[in-house]
Coordinates of C-alpha atoms in Angstrom, one line a residue:
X1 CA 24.3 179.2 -47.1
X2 CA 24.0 178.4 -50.6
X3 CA 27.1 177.7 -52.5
X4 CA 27.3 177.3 -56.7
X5 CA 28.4 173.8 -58.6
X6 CA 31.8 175.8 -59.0
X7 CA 32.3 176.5 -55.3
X8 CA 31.7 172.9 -54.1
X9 CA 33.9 171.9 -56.6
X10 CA 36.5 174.7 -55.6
X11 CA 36.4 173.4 -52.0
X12 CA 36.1 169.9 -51.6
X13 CA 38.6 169.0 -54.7
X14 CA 40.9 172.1 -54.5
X15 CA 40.7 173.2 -51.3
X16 CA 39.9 169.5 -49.6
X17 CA 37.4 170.6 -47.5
X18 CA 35.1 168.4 -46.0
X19 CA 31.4 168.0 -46.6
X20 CA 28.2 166.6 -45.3
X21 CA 25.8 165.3 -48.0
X22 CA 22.2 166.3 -46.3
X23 CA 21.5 170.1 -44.9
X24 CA 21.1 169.7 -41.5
X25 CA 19.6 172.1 -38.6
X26 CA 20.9 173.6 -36.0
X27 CA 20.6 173.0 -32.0
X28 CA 20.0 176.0 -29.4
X29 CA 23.7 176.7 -29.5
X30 CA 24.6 177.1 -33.1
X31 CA 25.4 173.0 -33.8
X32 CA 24.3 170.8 -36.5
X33 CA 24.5 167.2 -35.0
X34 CA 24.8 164.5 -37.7
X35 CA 21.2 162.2 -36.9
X36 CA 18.5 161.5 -39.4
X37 CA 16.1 163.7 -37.2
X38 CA 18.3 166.8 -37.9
X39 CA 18.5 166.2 -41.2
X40 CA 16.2 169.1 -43.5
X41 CA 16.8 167.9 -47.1
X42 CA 19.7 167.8 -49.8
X43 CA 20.7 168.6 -53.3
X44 CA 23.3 166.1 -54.1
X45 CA 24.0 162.9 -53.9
X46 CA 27.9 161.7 -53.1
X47 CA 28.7 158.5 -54.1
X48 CA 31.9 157.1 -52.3
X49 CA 34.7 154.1 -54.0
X50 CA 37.4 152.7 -51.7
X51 CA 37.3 149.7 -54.6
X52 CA 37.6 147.1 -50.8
X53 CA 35.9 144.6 -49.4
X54 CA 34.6 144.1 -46.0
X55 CA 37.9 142.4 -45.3
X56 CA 39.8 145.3 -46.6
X57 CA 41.3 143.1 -49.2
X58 CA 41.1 144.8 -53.0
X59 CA 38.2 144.7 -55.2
X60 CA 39.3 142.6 -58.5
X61 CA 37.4 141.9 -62.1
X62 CA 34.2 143.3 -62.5
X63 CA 33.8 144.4 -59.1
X64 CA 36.7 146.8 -59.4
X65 CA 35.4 150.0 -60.5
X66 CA 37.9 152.3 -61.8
X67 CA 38.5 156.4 -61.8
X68 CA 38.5 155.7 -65.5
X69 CA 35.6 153.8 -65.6
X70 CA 33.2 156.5 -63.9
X71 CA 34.7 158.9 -66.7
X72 CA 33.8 156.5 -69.6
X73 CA 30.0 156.0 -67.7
X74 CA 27.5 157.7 -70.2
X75 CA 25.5 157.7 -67.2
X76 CA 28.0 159.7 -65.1
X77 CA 29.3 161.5 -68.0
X78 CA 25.7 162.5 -68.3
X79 CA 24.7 164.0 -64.9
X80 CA 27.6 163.6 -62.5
X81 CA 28.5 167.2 -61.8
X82 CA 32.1 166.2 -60.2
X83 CA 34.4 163.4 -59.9
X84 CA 37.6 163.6 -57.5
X85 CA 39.9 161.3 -55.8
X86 CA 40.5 161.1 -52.2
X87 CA 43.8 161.3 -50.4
X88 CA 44.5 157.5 -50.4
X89 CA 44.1 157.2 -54.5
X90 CA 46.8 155.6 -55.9
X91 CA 47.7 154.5 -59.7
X92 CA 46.8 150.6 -58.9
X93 CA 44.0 150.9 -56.3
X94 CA 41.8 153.9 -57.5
X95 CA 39.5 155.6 -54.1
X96 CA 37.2 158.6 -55.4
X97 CA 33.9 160.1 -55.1
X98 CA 31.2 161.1 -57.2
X99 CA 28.9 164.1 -56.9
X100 CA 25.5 164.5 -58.7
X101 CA 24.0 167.6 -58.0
X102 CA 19.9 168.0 -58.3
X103 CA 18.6 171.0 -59.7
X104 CA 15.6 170.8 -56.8
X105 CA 16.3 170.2 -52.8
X106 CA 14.8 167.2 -51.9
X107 CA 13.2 167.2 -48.3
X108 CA 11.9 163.4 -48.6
X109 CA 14.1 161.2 -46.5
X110 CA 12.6 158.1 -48.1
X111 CA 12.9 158.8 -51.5
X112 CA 16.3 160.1 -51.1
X113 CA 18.1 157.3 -49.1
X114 CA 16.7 155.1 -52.0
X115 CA 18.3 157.5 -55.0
X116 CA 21.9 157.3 -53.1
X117 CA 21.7 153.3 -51.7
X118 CA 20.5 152.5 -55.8
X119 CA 23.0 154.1 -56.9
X120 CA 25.7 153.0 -54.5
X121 CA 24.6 149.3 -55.8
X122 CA 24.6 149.8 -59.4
X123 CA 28.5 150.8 -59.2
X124 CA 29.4 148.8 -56.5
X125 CA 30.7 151.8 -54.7
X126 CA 30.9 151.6 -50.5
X127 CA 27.8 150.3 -48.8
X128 CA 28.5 151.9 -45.4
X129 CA 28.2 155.9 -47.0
X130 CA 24.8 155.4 -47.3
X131 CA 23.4 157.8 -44.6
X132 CA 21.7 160.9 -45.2
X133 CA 23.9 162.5 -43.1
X134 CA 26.8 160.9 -44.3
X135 CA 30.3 163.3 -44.0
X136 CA 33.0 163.2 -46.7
X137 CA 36.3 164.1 -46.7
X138 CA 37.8 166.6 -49.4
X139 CA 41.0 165.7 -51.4
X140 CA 43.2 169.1 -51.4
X141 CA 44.3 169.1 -55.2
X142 CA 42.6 166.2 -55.9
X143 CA 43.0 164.7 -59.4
X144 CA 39.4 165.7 -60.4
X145 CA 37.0 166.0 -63.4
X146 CA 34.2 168.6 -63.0
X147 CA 30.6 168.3 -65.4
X148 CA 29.3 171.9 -63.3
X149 CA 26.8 172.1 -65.9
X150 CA 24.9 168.5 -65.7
X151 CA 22.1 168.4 -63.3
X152 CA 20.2 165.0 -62.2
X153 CA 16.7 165.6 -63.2
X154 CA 14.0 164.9 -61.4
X155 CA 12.8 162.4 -63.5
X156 CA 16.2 160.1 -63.2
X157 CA 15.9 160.7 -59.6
X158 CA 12.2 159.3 -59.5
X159 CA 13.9 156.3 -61.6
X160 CA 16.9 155.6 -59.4
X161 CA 14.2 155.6 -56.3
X162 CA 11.6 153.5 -58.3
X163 CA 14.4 150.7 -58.9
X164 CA 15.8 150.5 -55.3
X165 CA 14.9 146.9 -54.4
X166 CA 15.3 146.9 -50.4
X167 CA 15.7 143.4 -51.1
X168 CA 18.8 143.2 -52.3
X169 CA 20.6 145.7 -49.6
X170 CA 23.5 144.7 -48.1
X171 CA 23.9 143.0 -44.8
X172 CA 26.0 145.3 -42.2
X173 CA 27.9 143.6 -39.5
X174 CA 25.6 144.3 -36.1
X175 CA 27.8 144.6 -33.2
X176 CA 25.8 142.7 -30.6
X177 CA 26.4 145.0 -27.7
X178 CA 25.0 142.9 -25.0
X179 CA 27.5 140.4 -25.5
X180 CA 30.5 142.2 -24.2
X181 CA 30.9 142.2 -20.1
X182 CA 33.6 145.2 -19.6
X183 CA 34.9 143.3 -16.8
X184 CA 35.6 140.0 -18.5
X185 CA 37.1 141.7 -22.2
X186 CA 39.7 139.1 -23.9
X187 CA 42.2 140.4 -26.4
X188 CA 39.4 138.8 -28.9
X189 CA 36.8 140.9 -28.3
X190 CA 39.0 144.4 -28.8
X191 CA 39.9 142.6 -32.2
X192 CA 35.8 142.3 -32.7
X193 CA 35.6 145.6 -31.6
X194 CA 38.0 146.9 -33.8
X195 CA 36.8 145.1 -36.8
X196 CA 33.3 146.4 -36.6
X197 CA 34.6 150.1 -36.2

């Protein structure tokens, strides 16, 4: 179903319903299953803050990357198409999302996972919302900024995907699966557990 700029905004920052970044197909019974191989194409690109590190300790200096800051972005200012905070947002630890919303679907798995992981780096926003099937949670009556008229042209999107250096990707904790015996779990290895989740 298509949906306008308006009503996207209307239900994830109004309404807080959630969302899933890629259009995705459905099984025999009616499902759509969140994989890469179910995944048809998208038309925006959602860019996720929790302003934390991998240790969950708060983001300081130049790493922090305010609410404020995205609204004082000339690039965001130029072709984000909404801005909103989540539920957990508070007045000293900002947590929001950005929207950019492409004026064509894009159908190339490639080329978008590089748009969305570029721009993830370049504000330093989290790392692990990368997928192309990635879900996000509205904010009901979020404290939001909508721009339902700016597009990301296709040109800027060629740009973000031509300066993704796959180099410079972050390294994700890999849960090493064969290490674990059921049987013989210490209180330790819940904790690892835990952590990686």
């Amino acid at each position: 179903e298509n949906i306008t700029p308006q009503q996207l905004f209307d239900e994830v920052a109004v309404k807080g319903h959630s969302f899933c970044a890629g259009f995705l197909k459905e099984d025999q019974e009616g499902f759509c299953h969140k994989t890469s191989d179910n995944w048809l194409g998208s038309q925006i690109l959602a860019l996720d803050f929790d302003n934390k590190d991998s240790n969950d300790n708060k983001l300081e200096g130049e790493e922090y990357f305010s609410y404020d800051d995205a609204l004082n972005d000339p690039f965001i200012m130029k072709y984000a198409s909404i801005v909103y905070t989540t539920p957990t947002h508070t007045s000293d630890h900002h947590r929001f999302r950005i929207i950019f919303i492409l004026p064509n679907f894009c159908n190339d798995k490639e080329k978008y996972e590089k748009a969305i992981k570029h721009l993830t780096k370049k504000y330093n926003g989290d790392p692990a919302t990368t997928s192309i099937v990635q879900g996000f949670y509205g904010s009901k009556n979020a404290k939001r900024r909508d721009f339902l008229n700016n597009l990301l042209p296709p040109d800027e999107f060629d740009f973000l995907v031509e300066q993704f250096d796959d180099q410079q990707e972050p390294e994700f904790k890999q849960l090493q699966t064969n290490k674990f015996e059921l049987d013989k779990w210490k209180l330790q290895d819940y904790d690892e557990l835990l952590s990686f989740i």
